[in-house]
PDB file of C-alpha atoms and ligand atoms in Angstrom:
ATOM      1  CA  UNK A 750      -2.720 -40.474  17.150  1.00 85.00           C
ATOM      2  CA  UNK A 751      -2.828 -39.713  21.010  1.00 88.00           C
ATOM      3  CA  UNK A 752      -0.121 -39.666  23.573  1.00 92.00           C
ATOM      4  CA  UNK A 753      -0.744 -42.620  25.776  1.00 96.00           C
ATOM      5  CA  UNK A 754      -1.253 -41.882  29.493  1.00 97.00           C
ATOM      6  CA  UNK A 755      -2.079 -44.050  32.500  1.00 98.00           C
ATOM      7  CA  UNK A 756      -2.772 -43.406  36.183  1.00 98.00           C
ATOM      8  CA  UNK A 757      -3.452 -45.883  38.888  1.00 98.00           C
ATOM      9  CA  UNK A 758      -4.553 -45.623  42.619  1.00 98.00           C
ATOM     10  CA  UNK A 759      -4.146 -47.858  45.608  1.00 98.00           C
ATOM     11  CA  UNK A 760      -7.263 -46.928  47.400  1.00 97.00           C
ATOM     12  CA  UNK A 761      -8.646 -43.869  49.333  1.00 96.00           C
ATOM     13  CA  UNK A 762      -8.220 -44.123  53.112  1.00 93.00           C
ATOM     14  CA  UNK A 763      -6.313 -43.280  56.214  1.00 91.00           C
ATOM     15  CA  UNK A 764      -3.223 -45.267  55.266  1.00 92.00           C
ATOM     16  CA  UNK A 765      -2.110 -44.965  58.748  1.00 89.00           C
ATOM     17  CA  UNK A 766       0.335 -47.584  59.970  1.00 88.00           C
ATOM     18  CA  UNK A 767       1.306 -48.772  56.549  1.00 91.00           C
ATOM     19  CA  UNK A 768       4.707 -48.740  55.122  1.00 94.00           C
ATOM     20  CA  UNK A 769       4.442 -45.897  52.669  1.00 95.00           C
ATOM     21  CA  UNK A 770       7.362 -46.751  50.587  1.00 97.00           C
ATOM     22  CA  UNK A 771       6.116 -50.314  50.048  1.00 97.00           C
ATOM     23  CA  UNK A 772       2.771 -48.861  49.055  1.00 97.00           C
ATOM     24  CA  UNK A 773       4.232 -46.468  46.501  1.00 98.00           C
ATOM     25  CA  UNK A 774       6.395 -49.219  45.196  1.00 98.00           C
ATOM     26  CA  UNK A 775       3.296 -51.144  44.495  1.00 98.00           C
ATOM     27  CA  UNK A 776       1.466 -48.347  42.615  1.00 98.00           C
ATOM     28  CA  UNK A 777       4.583 -47.492  40.702  1.00 98.00           C
ATOM     29  CA  UNK A 778       5.020 -51.001  39.491  1.00 98.00           C
ATOM     30  CA  UNK A 779       1.384 -51.182  38.500  1.00 98.00           C
ATOM     31  CA  UNK A 780       1.657 -48.013  36.480  1.00 98.00           C
ATOM     32  CA  UNK A 781       4.738 -49.372  34.844  1.00 98.00           C
ATOM     33  CA  UNK A 782       2.935 -52.635  33.895  1.00 98.00           C
ATOM     34  CA  UNK A 783       0.268 -50.582  32.253  1.00 98.00           C
ATOM     35  CA  UNK A 784       2.572 -48.235  30.582  1.00 97.00           C
ATOM     36  CA  UNK A 785       4.578 -51.078  29.066  1.00 97.00           C
ATOM     37  CA  UNK A 786       1.407 -52.444  27.514  1.00 98.00           C
ATOM     38  CA  UNK A 787       0.627 -48.724  26.015  1.00 97.00           C
ATOM     39  CA  UNK A 788       4.136 -48.193  24.821  1.00 96.00           C
ATOM     40  CA  UNK A 789       4.115 -51.431  22.900  1.00 97.00           C
ATOM     41  CA  UNK A 790       0.750 -50.204  21.187  1.00 97.00           C
ATOM     42  CA  UNK A 791      -1.623 -52.116  23.305  1.00 98.00           C
ATOM     43  CA  UNK A 792      -5.114 -50.835  24.009  1.00 98.00           C
ATOM     44  CA  UNK A 793      -6.251 -48.883  27.055  1.00 98.00           C
ATOM     45  CA  UNK A 794      -8.328 -51.879  28.133  1.00 98.00           C
ATOM     46  CA  UNK A 795      -5.240 -54.221  28.071  1.00 98.00           C
ATOM     47  CA  UNK A 796      -3.291 -51.496  29.888  1.00 98.00           C
ATOM     48  CA  UNK A 797      -5.692 -50.971  32.875  1.00 98.00           C
ATOM     49  CA  UNK A 798      -6.058 -54.899  33.246  1.00 98.00           C
ATOM     50  CA  UNK A 799      -2.193 -55.177  33.225  1.00 98.00           C
ATOM     51  CA  UNK A 800      -1.886 -52.446  35.819  1.00 98.00           C
ATOM     52  CA  UNK A 801      -4.485 -54.003  38.104  1.00 98.00           C
ATOM     53  CA  UNK A 802      -3.250 -57.436  38.170  1.00 98.00           C
ATOM     54  CA  UNK A 803       0.078 -56.700  40.170  1.00 98.00           C
ATOM     55  CA  UNK A 804      -2.085 -54.736  42.668  1.00 98.00           C
ATOM     56  CA  UNK A 805      -4.515 -57.576  43.012  1.00 98.00           C
ATOM     57  CA  UNK A 806      -1.473 -59.947  43.705  1.00 98.00           C
ATOM     58  CA  UNK A 807       0.129 -57.524  46.212  1.00 98.00           C
ATOM     59  CA  UNK A 808      -1.379 -58.307  49.702  1.00 97.00           C
ATOM     60  CA  UNK A 809      -0.849 -54.656  50.902  1.00 96.00           C
ATOM     61  CA  UNK A 810      -3.959 -53.692  48.854  1.00 97.00           C
ATOM     62  CA  UNK A 811      -7.591 -54.450  49.461  1.00 97.00           C
ATOM     63  CA  UNK A 812      -7.954 -56.492  46.259  1.00 98.00           C
ATOM     64  CA  UNK A 813      -7.278 -59.998  45.225  1.00 98.00           C
ATOM     65  CA  UNK A 814      -5.074 -61.389  47.835  1.00 98.00           C
ATOM     66  CA  UNK A 815      -5.038 -59.281  50.954  1.00 96.00           C
ATOM     67  CA  UNK A 816      -8.703 -58.403  50.556  1.00 97.00           C
ATOM     68  CA  UNK A 817     -10.632 -57.345  53.668  1.00 96.00           C
ATOM     69  CA  UNK A 818     -12.331 -60.397  55.116  1.00 96.00           C
ATOM     70  CA  UNK A 819     -15.972 -60.180  55.560  1.00 96.00           C
ATOM     71  CA  UNK A 820     -17.568 -60.851  59.081  1.00 94.00           C
ATOM     72  CA  UNK A 821     -17.415 -64.568  58.557  1.00 95.00           C
ATOM     73  CA  UNK A 822     -13.615 -64.547  57.781  1.00 96.00           C
ATOM     74  CA  UNK A 823     -14.157 -65.069  53.905  1.00 97.00           C
ATOM     75  CA  UNK A 824     -12.876 -63.094  50.878  1.00 98.00           C
ATOM     76  CA  UNK A 825     -15.556 -61.681  48.534  1.00 98.00           C
ATOM     77  CA  UNK A 826     -14.196 -59.615  45.673  1.00 98.00           C
ATOM     78  CA  UNK A 827     -15.657 -57.198  43.165  1.00 98.00           C
ATOM     79  CA  UNK A 828     -14.175 -55.880  39.942  1.00 98.00           C
ATOM     80  CA  UNK A 829     -15.240 -53.817  36.894  1.00 98.00           C
ATOM     81  CA  UNK A 830     -13.611 -53.038  33.772  1.00 99.00           C
ATOM     82  CA  UNK A 831     -14.837 -50.555  31.175  1.00 98.00           C
ATOM     83  CA  UNK A 832     -14.155 -49.692  27.491  1.00 98.00           C
ATOM     84  CA  UNK A 833     -14.885 -46.242  26.280  1.00 98.00           C
ATOM     85  CA  UNK A 834     -14.989 -47.241  22.441  1.00 98.00           C
ATOM     86  CA  UNK A 835     -18.474 -48.415  22.618  1.00 96.00           C
ATOM     87  CA  UNK A 836     -19.229 -47.739  26.384  1.00 98.00           C
ATOM     88  CA  UNK A 837     -18.998 -51.462  27.397  1.00 98.00           C
ATOM     89  CA  UNK A 838     -18.150 -53.107  30.725  1.00 98.00           C
ATOM     90  CA  UNK A 839     -17.655 -56.375  32.373  1.00 98.00           C
ATOM     91  CA  UNK A 840     -18.107 -56.790  35.959  1.00 99.00           C
ATOM     92  CA  UNK A 841     -18.126 -59.508  38.821  1.00 98.00           C
ATOM     93  CA  UNK A 842     -19.299 -59.209  42.471  1.00 98.00           C
ATOM     94  CA  UNK A 843     -18.744 -61.429  45.501  1.00 98.00           C
ATOM     95  CA  UNK A 844     -16.406 -63.806  43.721  1.00 98.00           C
ATOM     96  CA  UNK A 845     -14.562 -66.019  46.190  1.00 98.00           C
ATOM     97  CA  UNK A 846     -12.229 -68.249  44.153  1.00 98.00           C
ATOM     98  CA  UNK A 847     -10.625 -66.262  41.487  1.00 98.00           C
ATOM     99  CA  UNK A 848      -7.049 -64.898  42.019  1.00 98.00           C
ATOM    100  CA  UNK A 849      -7.414 -62.044  39.722  1.00 98.00           C
ATOM    101  CA  UNK A 850     -11.133 -60.724  39.496  1.00 98.00           C
ATOM    102  CA  UNK A 851     -10.127 -58.117  36.919  1.00 98.00           C
ATOM    103  CA  UNK A 852      -9.180 -60.844  34.472  1.00 98.00           C
ATOM    104  CA  UNK A 853     -12.588 -62.474  34.866  1.00 98.00           C
ATOM    105  CA  UNK A 854     -14.298 -59.126  34.573  1.00 99.00           C
ATOM    106  CA  UNK A 855     -12.550 -58.522  31.196  1.00 98.00           C
ATOM    107  CA  UNK A 856     -13.565 -61.889  30.009  1.00 98.00           C
ATOM    108  CA  UNK A 857     -17.170 -61.262  30.979  1.00 98.00           C
ATOM    109  CA  UNK A 858     -17.033 -58.145  28.739  1.00 98.00           C
ATOM    110  CA  UNK A 859     -15.192 -59.730  25.815  1.00 98.00           C
ATOM    111  CA  UNK A 860     -16.258 -63.361  25.911  1.00 98.00           C
ATOM    112  CA  UNK A 861     -19.848 -63.428  26.994  1.00 98.00           C
ATOM    113  CA  UNK A 862     -23.114 -61.888  25.914  1.00 98.00           C
ATOM    114  CA  UNK A 863     -23.639 -60.559  29.493  1.00 98.00           C
ATOM    115  CA  UNK A 864     -22.149 -57.779  31.441  1.00 98.00           C
ATOM    116  CA  UNK A 865     -22.274 -58.662  35.244  1.00 98.00           C
ATOM    117  CA  UNK A 866     -21.897 -62.060  37.092  1.00 98.00           C
ATOM    118  CA  UNK A 867     -22.076 -62.347  40.780  1.00 98.00           C
ATOM    119  CA  UNK A 868     -21.380 -64.979  43.594  1.00 98.00           C
ATOM    120  CA  UNK A 869     -21.041 -68.889  42.833  1.00 97.00           C
ATOM    121  CA  UNK A 870     -22.218 -68.189  39.206  1.00 98.00           C
ATOM    122  CA  UNK A 871     -19.192 -65.770  38.599  1.00 98.00           C
ATOM    123  CA  UNK A 872     -16.815 -68.400  40.011  1.00 98.00           C
ATOM    124  CA  UNK A 873     -18.168 -71.165  37.856  1.00 98.00           C
ATOM    125  CA  UNK A 874     -18.035 -68.980  34.796  1.00 98.00           C
ATOM    126  CA  UNK A 875     -14.336 -68.420  35.391  1.00 98.00           C
ATOM    127  CA  UNK A 876     -13.734 -72.136  34.999  1.00 98.00           C
ATOM    128  CA  UNK A 877     -15.806 -71.991  31.666  1.00 98.00           C
ATOM    129  CA  UNK A 878     -13.674 -69.188  30.530  1.00 98.00           C
ATOM    130  CA  UNK A 879     -10.345 -70.976  31.192  1.00 98.00           C
ATOM    131  CA  UNK A 880      -9.573 -69.278  34.559  1.00 98.00           C
ATOM    132  CA  UNK A 881      -8.468 -71.909  37.243  1.00 96.00           C
ATOM    133  CA  UNK A 882     -10.106 -71.548  40.687  1.00 98.00           C
ATOM    134  CA  UNK A 883      -8.102 -71.066  43.839  1.00 98.00           C
ATOM    135  CA  UNK A 884      -9.262 -71.691  47.361  1.00 97.00           C
ATOM    136  CA  UNK A 885     -10.740 -68.940  49.266  1.00 97.00           C
ATOM    137  CA  UNK A 886      -8.129 -69.386  51.899  1.00 97.00           C
ATOM    138  CA  UNK A 887      -5.324 -68.718  49.281  1.00 97.00           C
ATOM    139  CA  UNK A 888      -6.640 -65.238  49.012  1.00 97.00           C
ATOM    140  CA  UNK A 889      -6.296 -64.385  52.889  1.00 97.00           C
ATOM    141  CA  UNK A 890      -2.972 -62.667  53.590  1.00 96.00           C
ATOM    142  CA  UNK A 891      -1.309 -63.310  56.803  1.00 95.00           C
ATOM    143  CA  UNK A 892      -1.979 -59.554  57.927  1.00 93.00           C
ATOM    144  CA  UNK A 893      -5.594 -59.710  57.211  1.00 94.00           C
ATOM    145  CA  UNK A 894      -5.934 -63.044  58.874  1.00 96.00           C
ATOM    146  CA  UNK A 895      -4.446 -61.655  62.143  1.00 94.00           C
ATOM    147  CA  UNK A 896      -6.556 -58.622  61.869  1.00 91.00           C
ATOM    148  CA  UNK A 897      -9.595 -60.639  61.642  1.00 92.00           C
ATOM    149  CA  UNK A 898      -8.630 -62.644  64.516  1.00 93.00           C
ATOM    150  CA  UNK A 899      -8.083 -59.393  66.608  1.00 91.00           C
ATOM    151  CA  UNK A 900     -11.620 -58.219  65.484  1.00 89.00           C
ATOM    152  CA  UNK A 901     -13.035 -61.366  66.875  1.00 86.00           C
ATOM    153  CA  UNK A 902     -11.658 -60.686  70.224  1.00 86.00           C
ATOM    154  CA  UNK A 903     -12.469 -56.941  70.165  1.00 84.00           C
ATOM    155  CA  UNK A 904     -15.599 -55.671  72.112  1.00 78.00           C
ATOM    156  CA  UNK A 905     -16.249 -52.868  69.389  1.00 76.00           C
ATOM    157  CA  UNK A 906     -15.309 -53.829  65.824  1.00 73.00           C
ATOM    158  CA  UNK A 907     -15.171 -51.067  63.306  1.00 71.00           C
ATOM    159  CA  UNK A 908     -16.659 -51.725  60.048  1.00 70.00           C
ATOM    160  CA  UNK A 909     -17.291 -49.763  56.823  1.00 68.00           C
ATOM    161  CA  UNK A 910     -13.946 -48.270  56.359  1.00 76.00           C
ATOM    162  CA  UNK A 911     -11.924 -48.931  53.204  1.00 73.00           C
ATOM    163  CA  UNK A 912      -8.241 -48.527  52.405  1.00 83.00           C
ATOM    164  CA  UNK A 913      -6.518 -50.254  49.511  1.00 93.00           C
ATOM    165  CA  UNK A 914      -9.144 -50.682  46.790  1.00 97.00           C
ATOM    166  CA  UNK A 915      -7.233 -50.480  43.467  1.00 98.00           C
ATOM    167  CA  UNK A 916      -7.993 -48.975  40.096  1.00 98.00           C
ATOM    168  CA  UNK A 917      -6.511 -47.688  36.792  1.00 98.00           C
ATOM    169  CA  UNK A 918      -7.597 -45.393  34.045  1.00 98.00           C
ATOM    170  CA  UNK A 919      -5.707 -45.078  30.478  1.00 98.00           C
ATOM    171  CA  UNK A 920      -5.816 -43.510  27.155  1.00 97.00           C
ATOM    172  CA  UNK A 921      -4.122 -45.434  24.404  1.00 97.00           C
ATOM    173  CA  UNK A 922      -2.360 -44.390  21.298  1.00 97.00           C
ATOM    174  CA  UNK A 923      -5.609 -44.429  19.282  1.00 98.00           C
ATOM    175  CA  UNK A 924      -7.353 -42.307  21.750  1.00 97.00           C
ATOM    176  CA  UNK A 925      -9.470 -44.980  23.427  1.00 98.00           C
ATOM    177  CA  UNK A 926     -10.218 -44.883  27.066  1.00 98.00           C
ATOM    178  CA  UNK A 927     -10.669 -47.493  29.756  1.00 98.00           C
ATOM    179  CA  UNK A 928     -10.854 -48.046  33.426  1.00 98.00           C
ATOM    180  CA  UNK A 929     -10.437 -50.801  35.807  1.00 99.00           C
ATOM    181  CA  UNK A 930     -11.432 -51.091  39.526  1.00 98.00           C
ATOM    182  CA  UNK A 931     -10.897 -54.035  41.759  1.00 98.00           C
ATOM    183  CA  UNK A 932     -11.696 -54.428  45.549  1.00 98.00           C
ATOM    184  CA  UNK A 933     -12.176 -56.821  48.433  1.00 98.00           C
ATOM    185  CA  UNK A 934     -14.758 -54.255  49.788  1.00 97.00           C
ATOM    186  CA  UNK A 935     -14.858 -52.597  53.017  1.00 96.00           C
ATOM    187  CA  UNK A 936     -13.432 -53.637  56.586  1.00 93.00           C
ATOM    188  CA  UNK A 937     -15.690 -56.329  58.227  1.00 92.00           C
ATOM    189  CA  UNK A 938     -18.336 -56.065  55.735  1.00 95.00           C
ATOM    190  CA  UNK A 939     -21.456 -58.264  55.817  1.00 96.00           C
ATOM    191  CA  UNK A 940     -21.430 -61.372  53.752  1.00 97.00           C
ATOM    192  CA  UNK A 941     -22.938 -60.667  50.394  1.00 98.00           C
ATOM    193  CA  UNK A 942     -22.481 -56.867  50.759  1.00 98.00           C
ATOM    194  CA  UNK A 943     -21.468 -55.419  47.310  1.00 98.00           C
ATOM    195  CA  UNK A 944     -20.130 -51.774  47.271  1.00 98.00           C
ATOM    196  CA  UNK A 945     -19.817 -49.318  44.271  1.00 98.00           C
ATOM    197  CA  UNK A 946     -16.601 -50.876  42.643  1.00 98.00           C
ATOM    198  CA  UNK A 947     -18.325 -53.399  40.231  1.00 98.00           C
ATOM    199  CA  UNK A 948     -21.156 -50.960  39.383  1.00 98.00           C
ATOM    200  CA  UNK A 949     -20.843 -49.275  36.128  1.00 98.00           C
ATOM    201  CA  UNK A 950     -21.067 -45.573  36.415  1.00 98.00           C
ATOM    202  CA  UNK A 951     -20.335 -45.760  40.161  1.00 98.00           C
ATOM    203  CA  UNK A 952     -16.983 -47.664  40.670  1.00 98.00           C
ATOM    204  CA  UNK A 953     -15.795 -47.026  37.052  1.00 98.00           C
ATOM    205  CA  UNK A 954     -16.804 -45.576  33.773  1.00 98.00           C
ATOM    206  CA  UNK A 955     -15.399 -44.712  30.254  1.00 98.00           C
ATOM    207  CA  UNK A 956     -16.652 -42.880  27.277  1.00 98.00           C
ATOM    208  CA  UNK A 957     -14.130 -42.228  24.401  1.00 98.00           C
ATOM    209  CA  UNK A 958     -15.696 -38.869  23.755  1.00 98.00           C
ATOM    210  CA  UNK A 959     -15.103 -37.503  27.339  1.00 98.00           C
ATOM    211  CA  UNK A 960     -12.824 -39.696  29.409  1.00 98.00           C
ATOM    212  CA  UNK A 961     -12.471 -42.454  31.977  1.00 98.00           C
ATOM    213  CA  UNK A 962     -12.702 -42.649  35.753  1.00 98.00           C
ATOM    214  CA  UNK A 963     -12.082 -45.238  38.750  1.00 98.00           C
ATOM    215  CA  UNK A 964     -13.534 -44.480  42.178  1.00 98.00           C
ATOM    216  CA  UNK A 965     -12.511 -45.621  45.629  1.00 98.00           C
ATOM    217  CA  UNK A 966     -14.024 -45.021  49.139  1.00 97.00           C
ATOM    218  CA  UNK A 967     -17.194 -45.795  50.992  1.00 96.00           C
ATOM    219  CA  UNK A 968     -19.189 -47.518  48.197  1.00 97.00           C
ATOM    220  CA  UNK A 969     -22.561 -46.753  49.797  1.00 96.00           C
ATOM    221  CA  UNK A 970     -21.785 -43.057  49.307  1.00 96.00           C
ATOM    222  CA  UNK A 971     -20.360 -43.418  45.848  1.00 97.00           C
ATOM    223  CA  UNK A 972     -23.022 -45.583  44.183  1.00 98.00           C
ATOM    224  CA  UNK A 973     -25.883 -43.357  45.107  1.00 96.00           C
ATOM    225  CA  UNK A 974     -24.346 -40.671  43.090  1.00 97.00           C
ATOM    226  CA  UNK A 975     -22.980 -42.651  40.277  1.00 98.00           C
ATOM    227  CA  UNK A 976     -19.733 -40.827  40.917  1.00 98.00           C
ATOM    228  CA  UNK A 977     -17.758 -42.060  37.845  1.00 98.00           C
ATOM    229  CA  UNK A 978     -20.463 -41.233  35.376  1.00 98.00           C
ATOM    230  CA  UNK A 979     -20.746 -37.758  37.127  1.00 98.00           C
ATOM    231  CA  UNK A 980     -17.050 -37.063  36.861  1.00 98.00           C
ATOM    232  CA  UNK A 981     -16.802 -38.250  33.149  1.00 98.00           C
ATOM    233  CA  UNK A 982     -19.859 -36.161  32.171  1.00 97.00           C
ATOM    234  CA  UNK A 983     -17.963 -33.166  33.803  1.00 97.00           C
ATOM    235  CA  UNK A 984     -14.926 -33.737  31.493  1.00 97.00           C
ATOM    236  CA  UNK A 985     -17.110 -32.076  28.664  1.00 88.00           C
ATOM    237  CA  UNK A 986     -16.321 -28.610  30.470  1.00 90.00           C
ATOM    238  CA  UNK A 987     -13.063 -29.208  32.361  1.00 96.00           C
ATOM    239  CA  UNK A 988      -9.893 -31.037  32.536  1.00 97.00           C
ATOM    240  CA  UNK A 989      -9.485 -34.261  34.623  1.00 98.00           C
ATOM    241  CA  UNK A 990      -8.321 -32.686  37.831  1.00 97.00           C
ATOM    242  CA  UNK A 991     -10.903 -29.942  37.684  1.00 98.00           C
ATOM    243  CA  UNK A 992     -13.603 -32.411  37.062  1.00 98.00           C
ATOM    244  CA  UNK A 993     -12.448 -34.859  39.637  1.00 98.00           C
ATOM    245  CA  UNK A 994     -12.637 -32.101  42.522  1.00 97.00           C
ATOM    246  CA  UNK A 995     -15.997 -30.756  41.198  1.00 97.00           C
ATOM    247  CA  UNK A 996     -17.531 -34.245  41.422  1.00 98.00           C
ATOM    248  CA  UNK A 997     -16.060 -34.790  44.969  1.00 97.00           C
ATOM    249  CA  UNK A 998     -17.200 -31.115  46.039  1.00 97.00           C
ATOM    250  CA  UNK A 999     -20.689 -32.087  44.758  1.00 97.00           C
ATOM    251  CA  UNK A1000     -20.603 -35.293  46.788  1.00 97.00           C
ATOM    252  CA  UNK A1001     -19.474 -33.512  49.877  1.00 97.00           C
ATOM    253  CA  UNK A1002     -22.240 -30.894  49.491  1.00 97.00           C
ATOM    254  CA  UNK A1003     -24.927 -33.872  49.710  1.00 97.00           C
ATOM    255  CA  UNK A1004     -23.060 -36.129  52.244  1.00 94.00           C
ATOM    256  CA  UNK A1005     -21.207 -34.702  55.093  1.00 89.00           C
ATOM    257  CA  UNK A1006     -18.175 -37.003  55.017  1.00 90.00           C
ATOM    258  CA  UNK A1007     -18.252 -38.942  51.883  1.00 93.00           C
ATOM    259  CA  UNK A1008     -14.774 -40.620  52.192  1.00 94.00           C
ATOM    260  CA  UNK A1009     -14.231 -41.092  48.450  1.00 97.00           C
ATOM    261  CA  UNK A1010     -11.550 -40.740  45.846  1.00 97.00           C
ATOM    262  CA  UNK A1011     -11.180 -40.636  42.162  1.00 98.00           C
ATOM    263  CA  UNK A1012      -8.656 -41.051  39.413  1.00 98.00           C
ATOM    264  CA  UNK A1013      -9.654 -39.495  35.973  1.00 98.00           C
ATOM    265  CA  UNK A1014      -8.176 -39.559  32.553  1.00 98.00           C
ATOM    266  CA  UNK A1015      -9.740 -37.019  29.987  1.00 98.00           C
ATOM    267  CA  UNK A1016     -10.197 -37.595  26.265  1.00 97.00           C
ATOM    268  CA  UNK A1017      -7.733 -34.674  25.999  1.00 96.00           C
ATOM    269  CA  UNK A1018      -5.107 -36.788  27.782  1.00 95.00           C
ATOM    270  CA  UNK A1019      -5.316 -34.795  31.045  1.00 96.00           C
ATOM    271  CA  UNK A1020      -4.843 -36.919  34.265  1.00 97.00           C
ATOM    272  CA  UNK A1021      -6.325 -35.889  37.577  1.00 98.00           C
ATOM    273  CA  UNK A1022      -6.711 -37.389  41.118  1.00 98.00           C
ATOM    274  CA  UNK A1023      -8.997 -36.103  43.987  1.00 98.00           C
ATOM    275  CA  UNK A1024      -9.923 -37.536  47.406  1.00 97.00           C
ATOM    276  CA  UNK A1025     -11.794 -36.553  50.456  1.00 96.00           C
ATOM    277  CA  UNK A1026     -10.081 -39.164  52.808  1.00 95.00           C
ATOM    278  CA  UNK A1027      -6.764 -38.488  54.556  1.00 94.00           C
ATOM    279  CA  UNK A1028      -4.595 -40.063  51.999  1.00 96.00           C
ATOM    280  CA  UNK A1029      -4.799 -41.870  48.634  1.00 97.00           C
ATOM    281  CA  UNK A1030      -1.540 -43.298  46.835  1.00 98.00           C
ATOM    282  CA  UNK A1031      -1.402 -42.854  43.016  1.00 98.00           C
ATOM    283  CA  UNK A1032       1.122 -43.303  40.305  1.00 98.00           C
ATOM    284  CA  UNK A1033       1.242 -42.167  36.737  1.00 98.00           C
ATOM    285  CA  UNK A1034       3.638 -42.077  33.818  1.00 95.00           C
ATOM    286  CA  UNK A1035       4.749 -38.908  32.095  1.00 83.00           C
ATOM    287  CA  UNK A1036       5.021 -38.442  28.343  1.00 78.00           C
ATOM    288  CA  UNK A1037       8.805 -39.271  28.501  1.00 84.00           C
ATOM    289  CA  UNK A1038       8.203 -42.667  30.215  1.00 88.00           C
ATOM    290  CA  UNK A1039       9.135 -41.475  33.759  1.00 93.00           C
ATOM    291  CA  UNK A1040       6.972 -43.040  36.381  1.00 97.00           C
ATOM    292  CA  UNK A1041       5.782 -40.901  39.322  1.00 97.00           C
ATOM    293  CA  UNK A1042       4.171 -42.028  42.512  1.00 98.00           C
ATOM    294  CA  UNK A1043       2.808 -39.991  45.412  1.00 97.00           C
ATOM    295  CA  UNK A1044       0.981 -40.523  48.554  1.00 97.00           C
ATOM    296  CA  UNK A1045      -1.630 -37.805  48.168  1.00 94.00           C
ATOM    297  CA  UNK A1046      -2.944 -36.218  51.386  1.00 93.00           C
ATOM    298  CA  UNK A1047      -5.906 -34.124  51.765  1.00 83.00           C
ATOM    299  CA  UNK A1048      -5.750 -30.631  50.348  1.00 59.00           C
TER     300      UNK A1048
HETATM  301  N1  LIG B 356     -15.395 -48.640  47.215  1.00 95.92           N
HETATM  302  C1  LIG B 356     -15.100 -49.924  47.957  1.00 95.92           C
HETATM  303  C2  LIG B 356     -16.249 -50.566  48.367  1.00 95.92           C
HETATM  304  O1  LIG B 356     -17.098 -49.856  48.951  1.00 95.92           O
HETATM  305  C3  LIG B 356     -14.076 -49.840  49.013  1.00 95.92           C
HETATM  306  C4  LIG B 356     -12.911 -48.858  48.806  1.00 95.92           C
HETATM  307  O2  LIG B 356     -12.715 -48.279  47.871  1.00 95.92           O
HETATM  308  O3  LIG B 356     -12.075 -48.687  49.667  1.00 95.92           O
HETATM  309  O4  LIG B 356     -16.423 -51.673  48.408  1.00 95.92           O
END
């Protein structure tokens, strides 16, 4: 029997100008939601899904409602859930009309013969799997709409930055591992652009023999290096924190400013987080059930 553990992140980024207390409250509530599942004997997959849903529903984060709008003012969301028992995953990309993409990703994994759906086909599949569609407009937060309008008036529009992708890693009482990752992508992304988050091995990975990971940051940098596969492979020789930093140090040695972050749970129950961005909010639950949250700043 293993001691259940969970850690969540709210996205690597600058986090400048955000209400830090509100951001930490959000990740704390998410960790608690996942922990409640684990404590009741639920699986790691159920726990990471349960932890991700409130973050998708919270407009402070770049996932679900509150996702960054693309250059046309639309929400396009990506999500990935992984199951370390038999190294399985379900993923969706560029979904536009599903309130909680992580629920759809899980159903792709558990209720279809496939692994990955994208675009309109993913939205259509949601209906077939019993998930009601919402309008794309319902996914747009007031703050993101105001930011989109400001971007339209600006002479130079920043693009490519992230802040607020969400993720979770967990180990359950039976020692099974899982990860979840959900995002609206990067600021002012092009229509159809998909980052690392739904890509197995890049945005998330889990293997019961080693551990589980969820990544965040600039997807174009993360996916080239299959960052989550790399960090989980490193768990053979190191605890979660050491492996997380080693993976990011490697990334930094190959890309000058990778702008990436990781949360990791080892098969030994160790938890770790690392990031190269200015900040990354995380929350986790101690063995005694107390929830901790922190706005991590660069080491
Ligand atoms: N990794 C996400 C993407 O590239 C964004 C982020 O984590 O901030 O779509």
